[in-house]
Tab-separated table of C-alpha atoms and ligand atoms in Angstrom:
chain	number	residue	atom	x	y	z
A	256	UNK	CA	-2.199	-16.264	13.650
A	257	UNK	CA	-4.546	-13.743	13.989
A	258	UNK	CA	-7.753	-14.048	11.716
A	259	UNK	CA	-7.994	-11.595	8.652
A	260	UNK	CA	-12.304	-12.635	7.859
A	261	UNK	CA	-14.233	-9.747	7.574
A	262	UNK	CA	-11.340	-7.155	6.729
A	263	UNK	CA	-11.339	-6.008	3.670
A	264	UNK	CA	-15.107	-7.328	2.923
A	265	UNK	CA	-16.920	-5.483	0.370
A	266	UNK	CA	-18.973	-2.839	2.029
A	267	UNK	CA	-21.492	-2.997	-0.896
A	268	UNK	CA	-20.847	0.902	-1.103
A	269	UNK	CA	-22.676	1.610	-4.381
A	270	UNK	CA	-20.923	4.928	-4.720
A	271	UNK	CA	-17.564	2.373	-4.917
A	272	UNK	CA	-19.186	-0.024	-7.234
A	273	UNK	CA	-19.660	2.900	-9.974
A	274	UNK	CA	-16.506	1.029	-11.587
A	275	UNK	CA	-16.154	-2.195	-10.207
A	276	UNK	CA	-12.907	-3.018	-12.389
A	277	UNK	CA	-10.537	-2.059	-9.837
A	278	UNK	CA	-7.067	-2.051	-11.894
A	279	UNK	CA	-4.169	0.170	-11.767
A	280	UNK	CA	-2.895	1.539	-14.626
A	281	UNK	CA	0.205	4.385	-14.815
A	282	UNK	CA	0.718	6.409	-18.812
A	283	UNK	CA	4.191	7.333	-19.182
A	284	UNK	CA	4.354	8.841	-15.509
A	285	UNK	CA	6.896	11.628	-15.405
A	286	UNK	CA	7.895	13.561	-11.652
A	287	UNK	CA	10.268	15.820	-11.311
A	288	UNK	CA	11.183	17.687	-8.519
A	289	UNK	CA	13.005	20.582	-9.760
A	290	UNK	CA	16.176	19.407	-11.852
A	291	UNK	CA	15.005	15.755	-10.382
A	292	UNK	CA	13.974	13.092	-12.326
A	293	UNK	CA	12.197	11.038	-9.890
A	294	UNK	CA	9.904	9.334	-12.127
A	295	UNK	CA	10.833	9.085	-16.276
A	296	UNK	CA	8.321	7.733	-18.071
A	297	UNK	CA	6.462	4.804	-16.207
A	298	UNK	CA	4.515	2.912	-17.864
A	299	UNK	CA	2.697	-0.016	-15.726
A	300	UNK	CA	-0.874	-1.905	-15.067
A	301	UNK	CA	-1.972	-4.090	-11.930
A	302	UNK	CA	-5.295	-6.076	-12.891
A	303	UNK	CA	-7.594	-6.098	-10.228
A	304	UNK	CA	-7.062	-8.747	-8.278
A	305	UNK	CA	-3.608	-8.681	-9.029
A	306	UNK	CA	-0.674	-8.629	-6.455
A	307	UNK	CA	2.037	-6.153	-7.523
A	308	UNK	CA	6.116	-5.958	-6.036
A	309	UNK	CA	8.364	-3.146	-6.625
A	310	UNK	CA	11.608	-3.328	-5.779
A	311	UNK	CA	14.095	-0.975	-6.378
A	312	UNK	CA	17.519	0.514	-5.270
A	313	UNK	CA	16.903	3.655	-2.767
A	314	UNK	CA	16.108	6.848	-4.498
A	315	UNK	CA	14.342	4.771	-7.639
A	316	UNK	CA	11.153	6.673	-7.131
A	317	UNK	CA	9.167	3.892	-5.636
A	318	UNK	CA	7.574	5.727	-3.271
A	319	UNK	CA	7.235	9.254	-5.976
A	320	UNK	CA	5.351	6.311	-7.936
A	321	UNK	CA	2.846	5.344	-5.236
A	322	UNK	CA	2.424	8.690	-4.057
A	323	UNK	CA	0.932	9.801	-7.205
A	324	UNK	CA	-1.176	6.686	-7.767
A	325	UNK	CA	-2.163	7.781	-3.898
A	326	UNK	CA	-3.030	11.104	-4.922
A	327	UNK	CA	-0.519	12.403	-2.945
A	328	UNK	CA	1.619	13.761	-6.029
A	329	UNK	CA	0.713	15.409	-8.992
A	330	UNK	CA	2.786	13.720	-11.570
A	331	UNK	CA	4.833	16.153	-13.959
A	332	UNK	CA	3.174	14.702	-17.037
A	333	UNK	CA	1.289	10.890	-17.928
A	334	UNK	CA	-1.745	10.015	-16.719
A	335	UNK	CA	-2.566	7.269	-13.815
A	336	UNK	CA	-5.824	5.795	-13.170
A	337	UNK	CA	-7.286	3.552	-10.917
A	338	UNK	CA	-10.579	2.018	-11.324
A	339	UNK	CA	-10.836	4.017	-14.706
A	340	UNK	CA	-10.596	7.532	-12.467
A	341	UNK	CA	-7.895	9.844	-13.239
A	342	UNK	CA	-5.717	10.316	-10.336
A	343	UNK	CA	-5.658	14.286	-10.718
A	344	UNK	CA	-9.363	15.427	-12.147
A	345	UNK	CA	-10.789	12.569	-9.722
A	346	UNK	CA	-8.478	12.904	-6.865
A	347	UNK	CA	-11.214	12.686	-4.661
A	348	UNK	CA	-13.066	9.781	-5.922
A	349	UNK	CA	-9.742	7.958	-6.018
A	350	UNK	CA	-9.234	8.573	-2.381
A	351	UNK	CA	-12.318	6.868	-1.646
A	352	UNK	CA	-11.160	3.862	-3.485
A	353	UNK	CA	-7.514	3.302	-1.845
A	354	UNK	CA	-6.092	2.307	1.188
A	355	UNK	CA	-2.307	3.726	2.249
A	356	UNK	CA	0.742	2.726	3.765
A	357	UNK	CA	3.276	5.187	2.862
A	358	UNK	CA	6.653	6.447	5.148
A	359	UNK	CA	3.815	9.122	6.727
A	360	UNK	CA	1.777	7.240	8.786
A	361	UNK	CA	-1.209	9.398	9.198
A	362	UNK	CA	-1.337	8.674	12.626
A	363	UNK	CA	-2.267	11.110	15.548
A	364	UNK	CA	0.816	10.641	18.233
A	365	UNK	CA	-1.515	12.129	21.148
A	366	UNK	CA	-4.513	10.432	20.101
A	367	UNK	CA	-4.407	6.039	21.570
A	368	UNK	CA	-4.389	3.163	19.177
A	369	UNK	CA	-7.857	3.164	19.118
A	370	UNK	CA	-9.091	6.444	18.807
A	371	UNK	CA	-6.952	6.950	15.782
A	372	UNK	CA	-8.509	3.883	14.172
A	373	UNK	CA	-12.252	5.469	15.544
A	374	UNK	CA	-11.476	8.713	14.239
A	375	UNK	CA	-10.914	7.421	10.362
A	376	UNK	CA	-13.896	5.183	11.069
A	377	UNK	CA	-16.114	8.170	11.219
A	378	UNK	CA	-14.135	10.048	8.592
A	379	UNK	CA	-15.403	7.322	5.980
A	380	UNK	CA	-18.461	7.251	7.500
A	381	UNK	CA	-18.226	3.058	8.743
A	382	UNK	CA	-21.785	2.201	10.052
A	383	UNK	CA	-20.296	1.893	13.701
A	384	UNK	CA	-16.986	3.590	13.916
A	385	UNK	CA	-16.172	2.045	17.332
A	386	UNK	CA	-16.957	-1.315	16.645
A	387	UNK	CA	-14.781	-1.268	13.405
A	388	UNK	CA	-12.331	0.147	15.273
A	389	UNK	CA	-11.729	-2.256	17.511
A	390	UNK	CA	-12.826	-4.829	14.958
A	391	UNK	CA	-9.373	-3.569	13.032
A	392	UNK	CA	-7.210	-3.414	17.020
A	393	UNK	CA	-7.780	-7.364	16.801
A	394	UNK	CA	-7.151	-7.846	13.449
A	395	UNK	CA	-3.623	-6.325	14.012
A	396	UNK	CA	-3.424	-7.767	17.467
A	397	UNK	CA	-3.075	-4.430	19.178
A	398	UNK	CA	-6.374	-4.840	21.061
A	399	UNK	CA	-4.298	-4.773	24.495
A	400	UNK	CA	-2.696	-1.562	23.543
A	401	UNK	CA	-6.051	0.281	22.683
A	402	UNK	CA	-5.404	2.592	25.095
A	403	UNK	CA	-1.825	3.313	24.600
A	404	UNK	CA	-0.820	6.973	23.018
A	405	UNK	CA	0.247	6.318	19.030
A	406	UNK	CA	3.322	7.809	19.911
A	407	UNK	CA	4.129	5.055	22.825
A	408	UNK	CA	3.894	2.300	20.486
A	409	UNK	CA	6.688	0.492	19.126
A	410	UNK	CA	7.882	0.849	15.351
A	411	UNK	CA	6.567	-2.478	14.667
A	412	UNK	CA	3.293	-1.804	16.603
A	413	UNK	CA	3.089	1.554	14.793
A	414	UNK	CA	2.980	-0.190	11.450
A	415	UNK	CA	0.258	-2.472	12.286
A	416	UNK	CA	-1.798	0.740	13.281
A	417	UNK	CA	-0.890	1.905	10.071
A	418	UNK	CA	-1.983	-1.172	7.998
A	419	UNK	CA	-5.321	-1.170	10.371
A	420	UNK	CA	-5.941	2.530	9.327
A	421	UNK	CA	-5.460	1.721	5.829
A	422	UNK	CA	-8.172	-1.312	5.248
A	423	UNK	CA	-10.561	0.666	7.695
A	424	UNK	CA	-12.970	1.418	4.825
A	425	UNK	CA	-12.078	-1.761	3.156
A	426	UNK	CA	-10.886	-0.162	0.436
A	427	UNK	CA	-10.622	-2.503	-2.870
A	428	UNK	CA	-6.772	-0.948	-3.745
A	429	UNK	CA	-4.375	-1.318	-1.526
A	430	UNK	CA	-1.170	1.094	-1.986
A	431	UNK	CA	1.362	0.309	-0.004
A	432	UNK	CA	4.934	1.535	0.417
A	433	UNK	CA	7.128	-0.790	2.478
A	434	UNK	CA	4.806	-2.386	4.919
A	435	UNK	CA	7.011	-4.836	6.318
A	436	UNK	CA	9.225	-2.087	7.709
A	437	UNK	CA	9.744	-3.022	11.191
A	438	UNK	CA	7.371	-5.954	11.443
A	439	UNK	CA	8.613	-9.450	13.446
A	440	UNK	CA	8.716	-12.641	11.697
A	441	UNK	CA	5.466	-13.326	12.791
A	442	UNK	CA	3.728	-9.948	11.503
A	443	UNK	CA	5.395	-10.133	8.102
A	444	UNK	CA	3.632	-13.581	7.733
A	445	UNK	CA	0.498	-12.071	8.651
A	446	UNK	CA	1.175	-9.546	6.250
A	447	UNK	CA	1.512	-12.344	2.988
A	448	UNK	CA	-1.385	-13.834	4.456
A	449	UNK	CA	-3.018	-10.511	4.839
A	450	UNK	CA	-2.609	-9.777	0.818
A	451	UNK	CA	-3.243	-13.136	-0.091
A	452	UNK	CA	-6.653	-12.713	1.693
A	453	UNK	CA	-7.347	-8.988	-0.097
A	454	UNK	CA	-6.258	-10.540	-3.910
A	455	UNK	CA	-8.479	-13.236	-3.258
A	456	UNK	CA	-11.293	-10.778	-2.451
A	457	UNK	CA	-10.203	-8.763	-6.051
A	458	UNK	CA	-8.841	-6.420	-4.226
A	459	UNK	CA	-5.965	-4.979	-6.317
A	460	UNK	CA	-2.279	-4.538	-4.731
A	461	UNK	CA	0.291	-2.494	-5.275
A	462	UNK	CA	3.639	-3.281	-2.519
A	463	UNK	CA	6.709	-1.621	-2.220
A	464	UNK	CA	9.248	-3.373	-0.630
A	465	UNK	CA	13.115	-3.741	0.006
A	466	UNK	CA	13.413	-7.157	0.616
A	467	UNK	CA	13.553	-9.548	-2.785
A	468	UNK	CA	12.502	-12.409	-1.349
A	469	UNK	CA	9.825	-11.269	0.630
A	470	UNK	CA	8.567	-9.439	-2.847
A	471	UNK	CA	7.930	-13.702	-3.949
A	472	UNK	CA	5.731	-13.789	-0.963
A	473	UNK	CA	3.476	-11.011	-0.912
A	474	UNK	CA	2.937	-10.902	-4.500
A	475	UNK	CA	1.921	-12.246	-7.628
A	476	UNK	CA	3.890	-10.242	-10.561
A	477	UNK	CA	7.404	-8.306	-9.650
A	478	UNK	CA	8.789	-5.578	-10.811
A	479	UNK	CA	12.068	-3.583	-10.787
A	480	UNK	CA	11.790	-0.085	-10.634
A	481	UNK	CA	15.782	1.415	-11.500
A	482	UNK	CA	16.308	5.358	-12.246
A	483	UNK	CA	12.545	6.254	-12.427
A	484	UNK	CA	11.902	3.767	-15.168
A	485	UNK	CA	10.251	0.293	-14.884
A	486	UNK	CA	13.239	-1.966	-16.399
A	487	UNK	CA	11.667	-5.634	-15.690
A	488	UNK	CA	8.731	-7.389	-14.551
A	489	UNK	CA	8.200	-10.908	-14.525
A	490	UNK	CA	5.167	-13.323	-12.845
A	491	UNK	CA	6.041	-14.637	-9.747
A	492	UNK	CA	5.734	-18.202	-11.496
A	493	UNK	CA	8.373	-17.963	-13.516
A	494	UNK	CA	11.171	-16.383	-10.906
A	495	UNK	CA	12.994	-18.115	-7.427
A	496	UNK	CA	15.238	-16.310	-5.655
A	497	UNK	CA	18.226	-16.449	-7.454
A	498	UNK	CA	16.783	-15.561	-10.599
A	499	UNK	CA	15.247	-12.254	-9.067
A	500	UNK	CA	18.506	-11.249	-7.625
A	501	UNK	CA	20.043	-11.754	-11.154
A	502	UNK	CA	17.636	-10.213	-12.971
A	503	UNK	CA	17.779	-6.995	-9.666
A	504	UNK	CA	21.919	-7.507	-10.533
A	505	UNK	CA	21.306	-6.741	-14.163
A	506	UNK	CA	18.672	-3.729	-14.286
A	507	UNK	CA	19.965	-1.875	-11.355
A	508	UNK	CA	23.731	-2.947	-10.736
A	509	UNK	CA	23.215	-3.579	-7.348
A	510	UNK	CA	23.288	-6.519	-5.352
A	511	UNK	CA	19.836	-6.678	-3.929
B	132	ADP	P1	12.572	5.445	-3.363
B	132	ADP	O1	11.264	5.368	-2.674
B	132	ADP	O2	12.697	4.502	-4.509
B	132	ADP	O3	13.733	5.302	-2.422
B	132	ADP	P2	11.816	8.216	-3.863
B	132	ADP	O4	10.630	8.089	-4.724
B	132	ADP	O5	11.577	8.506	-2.425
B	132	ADP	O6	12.718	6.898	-4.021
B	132	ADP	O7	12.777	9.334	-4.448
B	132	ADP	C1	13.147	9.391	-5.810
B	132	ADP	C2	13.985	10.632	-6.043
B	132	ADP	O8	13.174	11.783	-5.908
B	132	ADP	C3	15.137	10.792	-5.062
B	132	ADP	O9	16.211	11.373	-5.758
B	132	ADP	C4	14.579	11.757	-4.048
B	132	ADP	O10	15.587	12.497	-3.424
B	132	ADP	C5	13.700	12.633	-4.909
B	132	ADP	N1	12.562	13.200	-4.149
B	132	ADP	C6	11.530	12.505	-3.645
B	132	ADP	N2	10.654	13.329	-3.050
B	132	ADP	C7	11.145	14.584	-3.185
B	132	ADP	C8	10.703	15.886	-2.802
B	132	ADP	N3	9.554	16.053	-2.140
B	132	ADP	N4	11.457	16.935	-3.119
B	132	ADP	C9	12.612	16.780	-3.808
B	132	ADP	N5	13.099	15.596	-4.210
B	132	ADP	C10	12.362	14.504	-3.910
B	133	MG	MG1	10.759	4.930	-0.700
C-alpha cells in the first residue's frame, strides 16, 4: 500500500491557522433551484477531526449540500461555516481552507497527470510546485503515468488525480463527494486509510458516498440525507451493517 506520510501535513500556513478549529457547521441550509427543493432545511456539524458519511438515495441533495459548504453554491437561505468563516461573505477564505472531490473534476484533459497536479501547486503557492507534484503522483501511485494526457487516464486513475489535486495544499477540510467512484478494491482501501490518516491529523471530513458499508469504513459518524433534509445520524460505534441498512430502509424507503 502506498504510503500517505507527509500528505496532508500541516503547512504551518499562519494565514490558515487564523482559526485553527476546523469544524463544519450547516444553519438550516435551504437550495432551491427554481420550483426545486434540493436542500430543506439542513441542519448539521462535523467537529474537526471528525469523519463525516452521507448517504442518501439519488437526487437527496448530497452533492447541492457539499457544493455549498465548497463554495460552489450559494445556498437559498441558512448559513454554513467552516472554520468559523461564512461560506458566502468569506468564500474566498473558505476556499483556502478546503480540499474537493466533487462529480467536476477540475482537471485539465490536455494538460498530463502531472502538470495538472504542478499547475494547482503554483496556484496555492506550494514552496516547490514540482516537487509536490510529484510528491502527490506517488502518493496516488500514478507516478508512471506522469506523462500521460488527463484525458487518457482511466476513470479510476482519473479519480486518484482528483483526490491528489484536492490534498495538494494540504488543506485541513476535506469535502468530498463520492470518492470511491470508480476506484479498485485496492484504491478504496487506500482511500479509508487515506481519511483515517487526515482525521488523525484533525483534519475534518466530510464524504459522500453510495455505498453503506463502505460509509462504516471511511468514517466516524453517518448520516442519512432523504428529500433535502438530514433524517438520521448515528456514531459509527453504535451501527453494523444491518442496522444502517434498516435505519437507510426506514428514513428513505429504499433498500440501500
Ligand atoms: P444527490 O447528490 O443526492 O444525488 P443532488 O444534490 O445532485 O442530489 O440533486 C438534488 C436535487 O436538486 C435533484 O432534484 C437535482 O435534479 C436538483 N439539482 C441539482 N443541481 C441542480 C441544478 N444546477 N439545476 C437544477 N436542479 C438541480
Ligand atoms: Mg450527487
Amino acid at each position: 500500500m502506498t504510503g500517505t506520510a507527509g500528505v496532508v501535513q500541516t503547512s504551518g500556513n499562519g494565514e490558515q491557522a487564523a482559526a485553527s478549529v476546523w469544524d463544519i457547521e450547516a444553519i438550516g441550509v435551504w437550495k432551491t433551484f427554481g420550483s426545486t427543493e434540493a436542500l430543506r432545511g439542513v441542519n448539521l456539524q462535523v467537529s474537526p477531526g471528525e469523519r463525516l458519511a452521507i448517504i442518501g438515495p439519488n437526487g437527496s441533495g448530497k452533492s447541492t449540500l457539499l457544493k455549498v459548504l465548497a463554495t460552489l453554491l450559494r445556498p437559498s437561505a441558512g448559513t454554513a461555516r467552516l472554520a468559523g468563516l461564512d461560506v458566502q461573505s468569506q468564500a474566498f477564505e473558505v476556499r483556502r481552507l478546503v480540499g474537493v472531490v466533487c462529480h467536476q473534476s477540475f482537471l485539465y484533459s490536455d494538460l498530463t497527470t502531472l502538470e495538472n497536479l504542478e499547475f494547482y501547486g503554483r496556484m496555492y503557492r506550494m514552496p516547490d510546485p514540482s516537487e509536490r507534484a510529484r510528491q502527490q503522483l506517488r502518493l496516488v501511485g500514478l507516478e508512471a503515468h506522469a506523462d500521460v494526457l488527463g484525458r487518457d487516464l482511466s476513470r479510476g486513475m482519473q479519480q486518484r488525480l482528483a483526490l491528489a489535486r484536492a490534498l495538494i495544499q494540504e488543506p485541513p477540510v476535506l469535502l468530498l463527494d463520492e470518492p470511491d467512484t470508480g476506484l479498485d478494491q485496492r484504491w478504496a482501501a487506500f482511500l479509508v486509510d487515506l481519511l483515517a490518516e487526515a482525521a488523525g491529523q484533525g483534519r475534518t471530513v466530510l464524504v459522500i458516498t453510495h455505498n453503506l458499508e463502505r460509509s462504516l469504513d471511511l468514517a466516524d459518524r453517518v448520516a442519512v440525507l432523504n428529500n433535502g433534509k438530514i433524517t438520521f445520524t448515528a456514531k459509527r460505534d453504535e451501527l453494523d451493517v444491518a442496522s444502517l441498512k434498516e435505519a437507510y430502509l426506514h428514513h428513505t424507503g429504499a433498500v440501500g
